[in-house]
Structures are given as C-alpha cells and as structure tokens.
Coordinates of C-alpha atoms and ligand atoms in Angstrom, one line a residue:
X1 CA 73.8 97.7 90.7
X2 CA 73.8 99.2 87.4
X3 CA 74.7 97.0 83.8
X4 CA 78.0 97.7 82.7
X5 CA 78.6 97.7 78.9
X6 CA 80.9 95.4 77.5
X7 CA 83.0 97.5 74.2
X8 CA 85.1 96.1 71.8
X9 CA 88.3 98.0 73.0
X10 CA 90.4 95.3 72.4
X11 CA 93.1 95.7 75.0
X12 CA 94.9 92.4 76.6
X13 CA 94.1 92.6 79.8
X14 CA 95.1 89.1 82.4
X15 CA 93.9 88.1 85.4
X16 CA 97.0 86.8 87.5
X17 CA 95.8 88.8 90.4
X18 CA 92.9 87.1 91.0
X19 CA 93.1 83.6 89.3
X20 CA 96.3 82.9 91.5
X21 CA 95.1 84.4 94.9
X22 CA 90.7 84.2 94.4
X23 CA 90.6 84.2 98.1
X24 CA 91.8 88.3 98.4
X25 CA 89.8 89.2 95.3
X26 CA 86.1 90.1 95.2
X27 CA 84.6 90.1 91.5
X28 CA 82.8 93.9 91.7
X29 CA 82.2 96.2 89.2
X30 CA 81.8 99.9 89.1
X31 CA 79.1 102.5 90.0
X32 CA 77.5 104.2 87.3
X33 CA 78.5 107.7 86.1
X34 CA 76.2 110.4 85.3
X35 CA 78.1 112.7 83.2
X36 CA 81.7 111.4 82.7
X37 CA 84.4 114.4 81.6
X38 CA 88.2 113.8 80.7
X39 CA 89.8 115.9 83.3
X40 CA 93.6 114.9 82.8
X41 CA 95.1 112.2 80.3
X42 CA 98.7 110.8 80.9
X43 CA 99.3 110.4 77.0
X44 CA 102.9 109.2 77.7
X45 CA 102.0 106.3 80.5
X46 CA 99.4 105.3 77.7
X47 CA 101.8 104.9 75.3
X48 CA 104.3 102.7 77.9
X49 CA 101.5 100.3 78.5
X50 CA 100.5 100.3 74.4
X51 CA 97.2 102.1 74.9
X52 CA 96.2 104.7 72.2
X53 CA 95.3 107.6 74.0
X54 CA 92.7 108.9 70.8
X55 CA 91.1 105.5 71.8
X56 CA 91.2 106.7 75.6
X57 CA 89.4 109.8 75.4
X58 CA 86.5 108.4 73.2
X59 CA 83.5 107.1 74.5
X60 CA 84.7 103.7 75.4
X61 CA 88.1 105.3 76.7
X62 CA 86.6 107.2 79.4
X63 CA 84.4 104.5 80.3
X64 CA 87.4 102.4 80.9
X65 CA 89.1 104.8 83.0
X66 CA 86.0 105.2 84.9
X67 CA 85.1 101.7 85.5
X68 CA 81.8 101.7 83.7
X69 CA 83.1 99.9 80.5
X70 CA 84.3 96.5 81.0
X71 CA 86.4 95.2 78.0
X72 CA 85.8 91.4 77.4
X73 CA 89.5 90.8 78.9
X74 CA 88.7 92.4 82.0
X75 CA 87.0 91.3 84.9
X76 CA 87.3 93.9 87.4
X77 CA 88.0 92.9 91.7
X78 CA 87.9 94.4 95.0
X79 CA 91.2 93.3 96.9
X80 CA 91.5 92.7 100.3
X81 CA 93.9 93.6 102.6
X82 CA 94.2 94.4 106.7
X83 CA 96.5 97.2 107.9
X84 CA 97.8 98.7 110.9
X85 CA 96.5 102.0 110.9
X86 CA 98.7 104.9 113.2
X87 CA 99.7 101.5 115.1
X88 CA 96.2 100.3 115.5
X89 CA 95.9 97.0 114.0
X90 CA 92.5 96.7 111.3
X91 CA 92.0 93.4 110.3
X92 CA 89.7 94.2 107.2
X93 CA 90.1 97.0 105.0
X94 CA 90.6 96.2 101.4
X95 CA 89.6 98.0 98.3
X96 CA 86.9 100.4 99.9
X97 CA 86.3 102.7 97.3
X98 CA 88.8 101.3 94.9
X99 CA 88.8 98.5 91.9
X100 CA 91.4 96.5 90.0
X101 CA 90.3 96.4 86.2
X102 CA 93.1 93.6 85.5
X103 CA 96.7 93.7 84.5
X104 CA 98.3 95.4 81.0
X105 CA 101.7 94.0 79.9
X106 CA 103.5 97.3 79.2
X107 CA 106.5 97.8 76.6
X108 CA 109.2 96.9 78.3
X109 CA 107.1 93.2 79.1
X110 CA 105.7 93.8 82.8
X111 CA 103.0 93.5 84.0
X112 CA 101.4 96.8 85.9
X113 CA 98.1 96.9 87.2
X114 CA 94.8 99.2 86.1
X115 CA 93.1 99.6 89.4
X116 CA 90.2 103.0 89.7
X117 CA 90.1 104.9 93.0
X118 CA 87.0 106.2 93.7
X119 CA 85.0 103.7 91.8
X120 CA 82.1 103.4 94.0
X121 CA 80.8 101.3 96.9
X122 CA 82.0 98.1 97.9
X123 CA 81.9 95.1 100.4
X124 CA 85.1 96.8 102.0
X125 CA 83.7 100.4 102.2
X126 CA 82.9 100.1 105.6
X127 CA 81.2 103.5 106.7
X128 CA 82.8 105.2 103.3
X129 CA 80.5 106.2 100.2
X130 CA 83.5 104.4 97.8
X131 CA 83.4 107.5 96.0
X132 CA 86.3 110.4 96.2
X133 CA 86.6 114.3 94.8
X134 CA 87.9 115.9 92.0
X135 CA 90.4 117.6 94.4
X136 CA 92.3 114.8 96.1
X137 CA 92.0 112.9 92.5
X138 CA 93.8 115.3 90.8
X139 CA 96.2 115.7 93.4
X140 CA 97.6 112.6 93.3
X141 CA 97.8 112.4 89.5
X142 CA 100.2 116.0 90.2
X143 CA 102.0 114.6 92.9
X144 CA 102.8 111.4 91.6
X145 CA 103.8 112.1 88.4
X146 CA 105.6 114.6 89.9
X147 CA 107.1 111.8 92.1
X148 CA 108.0 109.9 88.9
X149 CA 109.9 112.5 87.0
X150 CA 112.4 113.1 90.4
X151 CA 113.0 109.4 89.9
X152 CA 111.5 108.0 92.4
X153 CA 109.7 104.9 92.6
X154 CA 105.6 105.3 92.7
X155 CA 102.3 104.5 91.5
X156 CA 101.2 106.3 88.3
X157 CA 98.3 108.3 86.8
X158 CA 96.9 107.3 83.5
X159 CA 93.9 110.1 84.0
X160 CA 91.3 111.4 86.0
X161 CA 87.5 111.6 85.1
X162 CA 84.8 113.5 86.7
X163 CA 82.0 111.4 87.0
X164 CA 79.1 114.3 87.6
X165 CA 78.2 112.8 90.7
X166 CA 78.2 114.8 93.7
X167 CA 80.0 113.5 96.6
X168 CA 79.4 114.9 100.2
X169 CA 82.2 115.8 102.1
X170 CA 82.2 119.2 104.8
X171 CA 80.6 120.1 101.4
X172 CA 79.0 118.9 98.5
X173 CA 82.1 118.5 96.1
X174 CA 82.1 116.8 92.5
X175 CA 83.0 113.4 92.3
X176 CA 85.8 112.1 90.2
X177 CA 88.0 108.7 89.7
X178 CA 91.4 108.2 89.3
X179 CA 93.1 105.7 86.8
X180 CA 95.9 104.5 88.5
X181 CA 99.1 102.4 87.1
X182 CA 101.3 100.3 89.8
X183 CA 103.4 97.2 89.0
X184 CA 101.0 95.5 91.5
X185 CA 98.7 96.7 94.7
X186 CA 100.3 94.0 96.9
X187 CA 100.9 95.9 100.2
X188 CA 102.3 94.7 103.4
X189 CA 98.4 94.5 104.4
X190 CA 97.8 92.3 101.9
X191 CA 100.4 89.9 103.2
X192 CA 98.9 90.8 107.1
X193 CA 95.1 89.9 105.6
X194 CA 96.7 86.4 104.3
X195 CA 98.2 85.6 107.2
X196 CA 95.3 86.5 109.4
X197 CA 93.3 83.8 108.1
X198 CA 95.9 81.3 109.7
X199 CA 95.9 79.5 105.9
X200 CA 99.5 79.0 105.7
X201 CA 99.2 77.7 101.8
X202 CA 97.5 81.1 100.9
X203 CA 100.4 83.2 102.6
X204 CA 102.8 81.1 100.5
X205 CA 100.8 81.5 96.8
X206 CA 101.0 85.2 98.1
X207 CA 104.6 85.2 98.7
X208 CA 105.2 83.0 95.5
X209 CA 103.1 85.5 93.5
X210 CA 105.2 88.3 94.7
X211 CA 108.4 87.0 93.6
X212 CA 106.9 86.1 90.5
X213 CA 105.7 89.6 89.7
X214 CA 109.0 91.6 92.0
X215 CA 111.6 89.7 93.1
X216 CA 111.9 87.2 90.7
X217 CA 115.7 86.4 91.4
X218 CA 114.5 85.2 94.9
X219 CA 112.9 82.3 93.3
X220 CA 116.5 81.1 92.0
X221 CA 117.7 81.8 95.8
X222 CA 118.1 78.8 98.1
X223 CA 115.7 80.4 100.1
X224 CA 113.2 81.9 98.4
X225 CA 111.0 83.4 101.4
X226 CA 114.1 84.8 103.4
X227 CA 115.4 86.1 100.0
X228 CA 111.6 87.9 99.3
X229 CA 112.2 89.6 102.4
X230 CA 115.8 91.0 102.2
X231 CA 114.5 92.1 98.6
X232 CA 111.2 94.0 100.0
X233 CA 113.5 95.2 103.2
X234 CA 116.1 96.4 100.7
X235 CA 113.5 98.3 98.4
X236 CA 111.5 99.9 100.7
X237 CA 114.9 101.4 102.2
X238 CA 115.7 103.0 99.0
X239 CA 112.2 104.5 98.8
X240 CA 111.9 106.0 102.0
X241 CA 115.5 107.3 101.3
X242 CA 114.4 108.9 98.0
X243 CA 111.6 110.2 100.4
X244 CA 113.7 111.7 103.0
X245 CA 116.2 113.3 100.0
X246 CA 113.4 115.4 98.6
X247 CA 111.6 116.5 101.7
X248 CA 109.1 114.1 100.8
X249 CA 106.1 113.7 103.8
X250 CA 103.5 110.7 103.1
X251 CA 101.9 111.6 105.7
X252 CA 99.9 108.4 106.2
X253 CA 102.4 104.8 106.5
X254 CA 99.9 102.5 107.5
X255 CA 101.3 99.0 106.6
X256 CA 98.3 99.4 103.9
X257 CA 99.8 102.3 102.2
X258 CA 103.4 100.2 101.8
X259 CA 103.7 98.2 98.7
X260 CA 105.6 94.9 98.4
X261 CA 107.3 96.5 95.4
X262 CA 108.9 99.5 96.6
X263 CA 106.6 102.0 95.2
X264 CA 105.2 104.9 96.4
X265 CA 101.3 104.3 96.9
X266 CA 98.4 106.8 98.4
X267 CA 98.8 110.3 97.7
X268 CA 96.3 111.2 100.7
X269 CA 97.9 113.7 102.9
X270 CA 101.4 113.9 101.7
X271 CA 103.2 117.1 100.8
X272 CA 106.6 118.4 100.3
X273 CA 108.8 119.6 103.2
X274 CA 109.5 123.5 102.4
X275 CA 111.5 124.4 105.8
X276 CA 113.5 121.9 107.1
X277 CA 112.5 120.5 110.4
X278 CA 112.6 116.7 111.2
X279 CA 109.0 117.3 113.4
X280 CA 107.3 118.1 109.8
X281 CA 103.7 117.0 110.2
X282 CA 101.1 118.4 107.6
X283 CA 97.5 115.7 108.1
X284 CA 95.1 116.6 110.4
X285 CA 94.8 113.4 112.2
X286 CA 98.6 112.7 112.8
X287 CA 98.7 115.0 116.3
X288 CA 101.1 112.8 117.6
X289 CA 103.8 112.9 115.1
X290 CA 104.1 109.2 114.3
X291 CA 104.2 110.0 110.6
X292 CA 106.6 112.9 110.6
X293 CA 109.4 113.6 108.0
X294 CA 112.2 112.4 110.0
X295 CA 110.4 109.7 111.8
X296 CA 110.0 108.1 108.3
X297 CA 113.0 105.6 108.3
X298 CA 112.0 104.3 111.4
X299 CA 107.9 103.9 110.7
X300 CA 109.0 102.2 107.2
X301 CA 111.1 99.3 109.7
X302 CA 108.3 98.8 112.1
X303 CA 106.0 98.6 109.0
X304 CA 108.7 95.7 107.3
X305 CA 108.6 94.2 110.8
X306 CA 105.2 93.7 110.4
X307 CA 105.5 92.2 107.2
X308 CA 108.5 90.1 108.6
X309 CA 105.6 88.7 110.9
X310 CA 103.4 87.4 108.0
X311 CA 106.0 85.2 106.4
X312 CA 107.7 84.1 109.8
X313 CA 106.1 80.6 109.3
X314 CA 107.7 79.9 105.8
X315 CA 111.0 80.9 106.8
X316 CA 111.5 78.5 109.1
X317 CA 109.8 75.5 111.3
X318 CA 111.9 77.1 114.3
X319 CA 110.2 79.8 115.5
X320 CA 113.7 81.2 117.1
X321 CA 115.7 80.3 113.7
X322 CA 112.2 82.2 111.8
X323 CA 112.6 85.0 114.1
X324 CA 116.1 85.3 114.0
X325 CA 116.1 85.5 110.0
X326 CA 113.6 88.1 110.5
X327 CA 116.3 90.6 112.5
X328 CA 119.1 90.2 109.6
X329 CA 116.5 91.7 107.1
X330 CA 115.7 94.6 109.4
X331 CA 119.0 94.8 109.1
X332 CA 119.2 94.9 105.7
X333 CA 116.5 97.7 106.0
X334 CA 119.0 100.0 107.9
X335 CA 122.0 99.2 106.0
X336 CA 120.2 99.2 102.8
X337 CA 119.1 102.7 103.7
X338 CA 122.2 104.3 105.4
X339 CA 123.9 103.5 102.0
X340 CA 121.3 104.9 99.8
X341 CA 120.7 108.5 102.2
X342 CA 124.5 108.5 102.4
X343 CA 125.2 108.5 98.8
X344 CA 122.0 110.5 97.6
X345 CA 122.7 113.3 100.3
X346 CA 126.3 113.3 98.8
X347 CA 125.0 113.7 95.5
X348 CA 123.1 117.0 96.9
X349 CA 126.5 118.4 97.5
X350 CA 127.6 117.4 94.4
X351 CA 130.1 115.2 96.0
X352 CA 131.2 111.3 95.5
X353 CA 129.9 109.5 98.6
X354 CA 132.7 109.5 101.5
X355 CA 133.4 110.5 104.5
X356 CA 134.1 114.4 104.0
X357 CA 130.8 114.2 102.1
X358 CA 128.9 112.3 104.8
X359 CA 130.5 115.1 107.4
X360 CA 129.6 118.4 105.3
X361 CA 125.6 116.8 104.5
X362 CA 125.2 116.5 108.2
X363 CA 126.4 120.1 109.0
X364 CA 124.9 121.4 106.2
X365 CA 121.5 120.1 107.4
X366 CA 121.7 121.6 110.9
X367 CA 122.8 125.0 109.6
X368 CA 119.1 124.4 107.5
X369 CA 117.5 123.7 110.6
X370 CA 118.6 126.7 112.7
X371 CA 118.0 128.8 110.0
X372 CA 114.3 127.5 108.7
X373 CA 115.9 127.3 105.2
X374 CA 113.5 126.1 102.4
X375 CA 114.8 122.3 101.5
X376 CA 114.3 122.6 97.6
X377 CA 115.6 126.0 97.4
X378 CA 118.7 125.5 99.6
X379 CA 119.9 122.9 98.2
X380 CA 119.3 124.0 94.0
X381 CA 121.3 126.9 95.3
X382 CA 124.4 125.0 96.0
X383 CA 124.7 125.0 91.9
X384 CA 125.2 128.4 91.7
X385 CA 127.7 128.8 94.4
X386 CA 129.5 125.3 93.0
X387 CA 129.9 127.9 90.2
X388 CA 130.7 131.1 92.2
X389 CA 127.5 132.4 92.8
X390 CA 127.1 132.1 96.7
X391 CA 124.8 135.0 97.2
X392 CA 121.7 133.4 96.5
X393 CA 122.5 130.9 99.1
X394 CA 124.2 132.8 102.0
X395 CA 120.6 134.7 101.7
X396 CA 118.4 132.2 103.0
X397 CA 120.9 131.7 106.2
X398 CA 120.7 133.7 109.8
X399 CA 123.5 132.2 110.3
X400 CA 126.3 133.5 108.0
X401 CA 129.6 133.0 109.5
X402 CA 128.1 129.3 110.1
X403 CA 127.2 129.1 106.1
X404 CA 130.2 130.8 104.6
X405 CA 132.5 128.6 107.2
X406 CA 130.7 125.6 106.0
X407 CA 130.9 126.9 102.1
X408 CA 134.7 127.8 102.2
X409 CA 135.3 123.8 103.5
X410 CA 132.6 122.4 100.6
X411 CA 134.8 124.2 97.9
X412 CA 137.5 123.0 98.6
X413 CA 135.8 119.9 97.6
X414 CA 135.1 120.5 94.2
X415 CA 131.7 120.2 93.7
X416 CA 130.9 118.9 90.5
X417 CA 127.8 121.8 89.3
X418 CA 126.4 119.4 86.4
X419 CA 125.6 117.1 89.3
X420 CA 124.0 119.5 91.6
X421 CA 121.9 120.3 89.1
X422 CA 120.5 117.4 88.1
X423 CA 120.2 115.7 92.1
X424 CA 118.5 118.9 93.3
X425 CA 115.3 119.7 91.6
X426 CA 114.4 123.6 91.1
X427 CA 110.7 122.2 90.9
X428 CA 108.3 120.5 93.3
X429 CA 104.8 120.6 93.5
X430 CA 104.8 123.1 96.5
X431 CA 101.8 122.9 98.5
X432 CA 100.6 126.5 98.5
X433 CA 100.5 126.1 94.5
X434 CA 98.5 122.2 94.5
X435 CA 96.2 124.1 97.0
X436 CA 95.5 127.2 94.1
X437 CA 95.4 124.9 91.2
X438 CA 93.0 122.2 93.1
X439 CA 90.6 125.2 94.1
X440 CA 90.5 126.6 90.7
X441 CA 90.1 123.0 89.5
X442 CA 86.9 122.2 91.5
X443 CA 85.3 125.3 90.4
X444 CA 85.8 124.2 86.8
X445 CA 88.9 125.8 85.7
X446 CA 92.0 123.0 84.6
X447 CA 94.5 125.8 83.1
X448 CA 96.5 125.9 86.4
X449 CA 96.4 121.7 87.3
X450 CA 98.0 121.8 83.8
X451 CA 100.1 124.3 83.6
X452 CA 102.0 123.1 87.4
X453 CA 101.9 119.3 85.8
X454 CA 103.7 120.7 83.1
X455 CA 106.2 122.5 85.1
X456 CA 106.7 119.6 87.8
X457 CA 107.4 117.2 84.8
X458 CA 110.3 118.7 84.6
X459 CA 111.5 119.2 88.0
X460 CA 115.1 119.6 87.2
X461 CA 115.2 121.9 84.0
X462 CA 114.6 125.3 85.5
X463 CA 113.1 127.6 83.0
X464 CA 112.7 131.7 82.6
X465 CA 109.1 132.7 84.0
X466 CA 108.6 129.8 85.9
X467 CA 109.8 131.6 89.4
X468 CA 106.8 131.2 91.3
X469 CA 107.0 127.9 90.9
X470 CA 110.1 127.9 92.3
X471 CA 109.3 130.1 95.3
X472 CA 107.9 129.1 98.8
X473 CA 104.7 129.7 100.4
X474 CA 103.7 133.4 100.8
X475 CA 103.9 133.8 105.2
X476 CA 100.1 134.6 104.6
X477 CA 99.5 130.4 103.4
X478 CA 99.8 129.9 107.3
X479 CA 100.6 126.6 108.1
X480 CA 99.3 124.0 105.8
X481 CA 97.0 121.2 106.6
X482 CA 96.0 118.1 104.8
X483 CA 93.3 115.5 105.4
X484 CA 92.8 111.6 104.8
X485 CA 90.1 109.6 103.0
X486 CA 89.0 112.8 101.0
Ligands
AMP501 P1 93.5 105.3 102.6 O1 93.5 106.2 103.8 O2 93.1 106.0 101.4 O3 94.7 104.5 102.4 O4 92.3 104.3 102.9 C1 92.2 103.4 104.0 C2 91.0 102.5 103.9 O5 89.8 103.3 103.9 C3 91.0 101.7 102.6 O6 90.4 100.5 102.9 C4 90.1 102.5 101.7 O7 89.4 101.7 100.7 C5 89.0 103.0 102.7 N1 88.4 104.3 102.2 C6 88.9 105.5 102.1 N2 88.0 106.4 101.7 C7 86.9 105.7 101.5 C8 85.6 106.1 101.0 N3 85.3 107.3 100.7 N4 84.7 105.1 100.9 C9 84.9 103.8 101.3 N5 86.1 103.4 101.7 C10 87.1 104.4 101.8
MG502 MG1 95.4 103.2 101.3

C-alpha cells in the first residue's frame, strides 16, 4: 500500500468509533491518488464542523477529503457491518470501498463522523475495486444536500474530489471520492454484524455507544435497551414519512442502508417521484418492487424488526417478555409514522392536522393517481389556488369535475398560502436534470452540477428563470433507470 503523509492540519479529530467498539473497526488507510482535483466544496458544512474551507482546498485539504493525508488526530477504519440485502441476509459487508477518517465535534457540540466513499480497496471489498465514479459521487453530494435543505434528516457532503484514477465500469469512467458528514455510520447492519458473533457484551457496548452518541435520554430510562429501540423505531418513522411527503424513492433499504440515527444514508439508486404512483420503481435490480415508493413504510418495519432481533437478548432473559417488547416498538414505528404522514400531508394542504385534512389528502392523492399528476408540481400549485389562482392546477388533471369538486371542499377550509408555500417545494433535483448535469460533469464541465446545487438549496424559494428546474421530464427522457454500487 502506498505511505500516507502525515500534515500539520491541526483539526481535533476522536476516535470513539473505534476505541469503544475495536472489534467492528479495521485500521486501513487510503489508496493513493494520482491527480487529486476539487470538484465540489460544501463551504457552509465546513464552517458547522469549524473547518476553514481556504485550508480545505489547499494541498493538505484535498488530501484530507481524499484520504491520502492523515492528520496526527486521525486514524482512519474500515467498519463492519452485515445486511440483509432485497431480503437476502449477508453476514459480511462492511466498509467496501468506504473509510471512517475519525469524528469532528461540530458547533453546536456533536460529534458527526468524516468517513470517504470510494477510498479504495479493502478487506470488505469483496469482488468490488473500492473505488467509485465521478457520477454517482456527485450525485449524492446534489441529492443529499438537496435532502438537507427540504428538512429532512440525512448524511451530508463536505466535497467531492476526483482522484485521476480511472475506474472501470460498462466504461472506463474517472474516479472520484466523496467526503461524507453523518452524526455516526451505525446502521441496523451494524447492530446485525454484532449480534452475529453471538458476543452478547459486544451487542451491548454497541447499544450503549448508540445512546451515547443518539438517544442519550434512553440512558436515564429504566430501561435503557427497550427505550433505544422505541427511540430508533420512532425516528426512522419520521424519516421514511419525510420520504414518502416529497416523493422521495431510496431505492435500495437494505438494513445496511438504515442508520441507527434516523438519517438518510446511500444515495445509490434513489430519485424523486415525478408522477404519482405507489408502484414507483426506478433501480435496475429492484424487478420485483420490494423497494418501491409506497412500499417504503412497510420495508422500513421489517428492516426495525430486524434490528429488534439484534437487541432481543438485552431486553429481556424471557425470550416471550424480549419478544413481546419488540411488538410494542413496531408499534411505535406505525404510530410514530401515521402521526407524522398525517400531519406533514396536512401541511401540503395547508391545513392543521384533523380529520377534514386527513379526508381531503387521501382524495387528493387518488385524483393524482388517476390523472399521472407530477407530485412536486401538484402540490406547489395548491399555493396559487389557496390564493385564487386554480388554473395552473386544474391543468395538470383529466379529471376536472373530480379536481374542481375536491377544490371547492379544500377552500372552504381556508388554506393558509404562507404554509403551502413553505411545505411544498417548487425545487427538487429532478432526475432528467441530475442525469444532464452528471453527463456534462464526467466530461469535464461542473457549470451545470453547480448551477442545479444552487437552485436545489433552495428548494422552497421559487425564483424568475429558474422554470426548467421546476418542470418535469421532457416525454422523450423515457423512463428513467438507476443502478447500484456505481
Ligand atoms: P451499497 O449498495 O453502496 O450500500 O453497498 C453495499 C456493499 O457493497 C457495501 O459493503 C459496500 O462497501 C460494497 N461496495 C459497493 N460498491 C463497491 C465497490 N466498488 N468496491 C467494493 N465494495 C463495494
Ligand atoms: Mg450501503
């Protein structure tokens, strides 16, 4: 392997990762990098974790983002974790092409992890080069800062550097690595790996090192390991939720892919819903559905039941008392995420969350359905007819008797306007336009991956010249496809 340098950039980086759980980290260290660039730099993340970005896109700054320059803080690991994978149970993936450089304590005095994707080989890479494309790296950097300014729980981008390594995919394709920010990487996998090694004490420093970093109020509860569940039950309801109320489509819920702490992780083959249909499916590999939009709710259960599983021995020497613990939180899970759909689909009508509401969302989404209404654009139109404007929304329905019966029974509601505006975004990073900008990317141009950053930072603040970005796909996009592990 090649010599990493060690800099003086003289950032705090800890450990807690690895020095409380050694047995799920592997001390690695990252490939070398022909010609490092600066592709994209997340000046405001840098800032939240106290990082000077003039530092970060010096010498020593791009070599931290791309692995290849260790501060003396840091002492970069592979992690392990299993998975289920579309139901199939893998008891050893881990960090494959992935690193964790150490933990930052950011302004507001957590801790959030640096981890690298595409860092190079490593003991978990399996069949995999542990390398990854400028393409798919800039796509999640788009997507999930685009994920962060709708509000909704996820991993973050710090930057992306191309490497000048080519990687080999259907094509030769230039290499890149993405700087990733998450509160932690623990995943339900990680839980499933612990467990898997039938060392009980391991699954419990897990579990304890989980609260610590997530749930810290379960520590204080009289039962801290039932407590831990409700809490990861009760957060990854309000994700998927937030999912569901922007026509989100991850595309790929392994229990590898869901975090412990509620946030969105692995931009692989998501993409935003743009007609509404439940049966939404855009990777290659899922033929059978399992990871469709509106089977989302019910793959994120199965995934916390599987996680339930893991800590079944610490919440009770009664395996019928353990298991019976385990139901309540699943049921936590669908409360948890009836409550927060109920009152974030209300909010799209510009309604407080009641019964009327609760009626008029449900109608409102089959009368999308039937008539193959874009889900961004139909709902930001409901702000213009809150305000007396119906045309531009009676012209994306078939249906119109069915639209203007349901609009004349909506009114009469009182939609507040201020609130449809700022619960329906005019801006989504819309696949037809990550495609163009990803394209133009690869073959060296980063105007338009900046320019749609820019425009999806702002999802809510629509803005004159800006309507493509507002627009669906063109009919002649076909029907859009996305692929894993790129
Ligand atoms: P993902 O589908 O990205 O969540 O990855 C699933 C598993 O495959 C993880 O263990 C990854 O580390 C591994 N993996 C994905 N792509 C590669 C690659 N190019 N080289 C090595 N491992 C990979
Ligand atoms: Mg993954």
């Amino acid at each position: 392997m090649d010599e990493v340098t060690t800099t003086p950039l003289a950032i705090p980086f800890t450990q807690q990762f690895a020095a409380d759980l050694p047995e799920l980290a592997l001390p690695w260290q990252a490939a070398e990098t022909p010609d490092p660039q600066l592709l994209l730099l997340n000046d405001a993340l840098a800032a939240e974790l106290d990082l000077d970005p003039e530092a970060l896109r010096g010498l020593d700054g791009v070599g931290l983002l791309a692995g290849t320059t260790v501060p003396p803080s840091a002492s970069p690991v592979a992690q392990a974790y299993s998975g289920h994978q579309f139901g199939g149970y893998s008891p050893r993936l881990g960090d494959g092409r992935a690193l964790l450089i150490g933990e930052l304590t950011d302004r507001d005095g957590q801790l959030r992890d640096l981890h690298l994707k595409g860092s190079g080989p490593t003991p978990f890479s399996r069949g995999g080069d542990g390398f990854a494309a400028v393409g798919p790296m800039l796509r999640e950097h788009v997507i999930s800062e685009a994920m962060h300014a709708l509000g909704i729980p996820t991993t973050r981008a710090l930057g992306v550097v191309a490497t000048g390594r080519p990687v080999r995919r259907e094509t030769v394709l230039p290499g890149a690595v993405l700087a990733r920010v998450a509160s932690s990487h623990l995943r339900v996998g990680t839980f499933q790996y612990a467990a898997s090694t039938g060392d009980l004490e391991l699954v419990r420093r897990l579990a304890d090192h989980a609260i610590e970093r997530h749930h810290p109020e379960a520590a204080s509860s009289e039962h801290p390991y039932r407590a831990l569940l409700d809490a990861v039950a009760a957060a990854q309801a309000e994700l998927v939720a937030r999912w569901m109320l922007v026509g989100f489509v991850h595309g790929v819920m392994n229990t590898d892919n869901m975090t412990i702490s509620g946030e969105t992780i692995d931009y692989g083959p998501c993409a935003f819903m743009e007609t509404y249909d439940p049966a939404t499916v855009y990777s290659s590999i899922d033929t059978g559905g399992r990871y469709a939009y509106g089977n989302q709710p019910l793959v994120a259960q199965w995934n916390l039941a599987r996680f339930a599983e893991t800590l079944l021995p610490l919440l009770d020497d009664d395996s019928d008392r353990a298991v019976s613990m385990a139901e309540e939180s699943l049921g936590v899970f669908r409360t948890t995420y009836s409550d927060t759909y109920a009152a974030g689909l209300a909010a799209k009508l510009g309604l407080p969350a009641d019964d009327a509401a609760h009626a008029l969302g449900e109608e409102l989404l089959t009368l999308l359905h039937a008539s193959h209404v874009d889900w961004t654009t139909g709902f930001r139109a409901l702000g213009a007819a809150a305000r007396g404007d119906a045309e531009p929304l009676r012209g994306l329905f078939l249906d119109l008797p069915g639209i203007d019966d349901w609009l004349s029974r909506w009114r009469a509601l009182d939609p507040d306007p201020a609130l449809l505006d700022r619960t329906n975004p005019v801006y989504v990073p819309r696949n037809h336009l990550v495609e163009e900008a990803l394209d133009a990317a690869t073959a060296g141009d980063l105007d338009p991956v900046q320019r749609l950053l820019e425009v999806v930072l702002h999802p809510f603040d629509e803005r004159p010249g800006l309507e493509r970005y507002a627009t669906p796909a063109p009919q002649d996009f076909g029907r859009y496809i996305t692929y894993c592990g790129t």
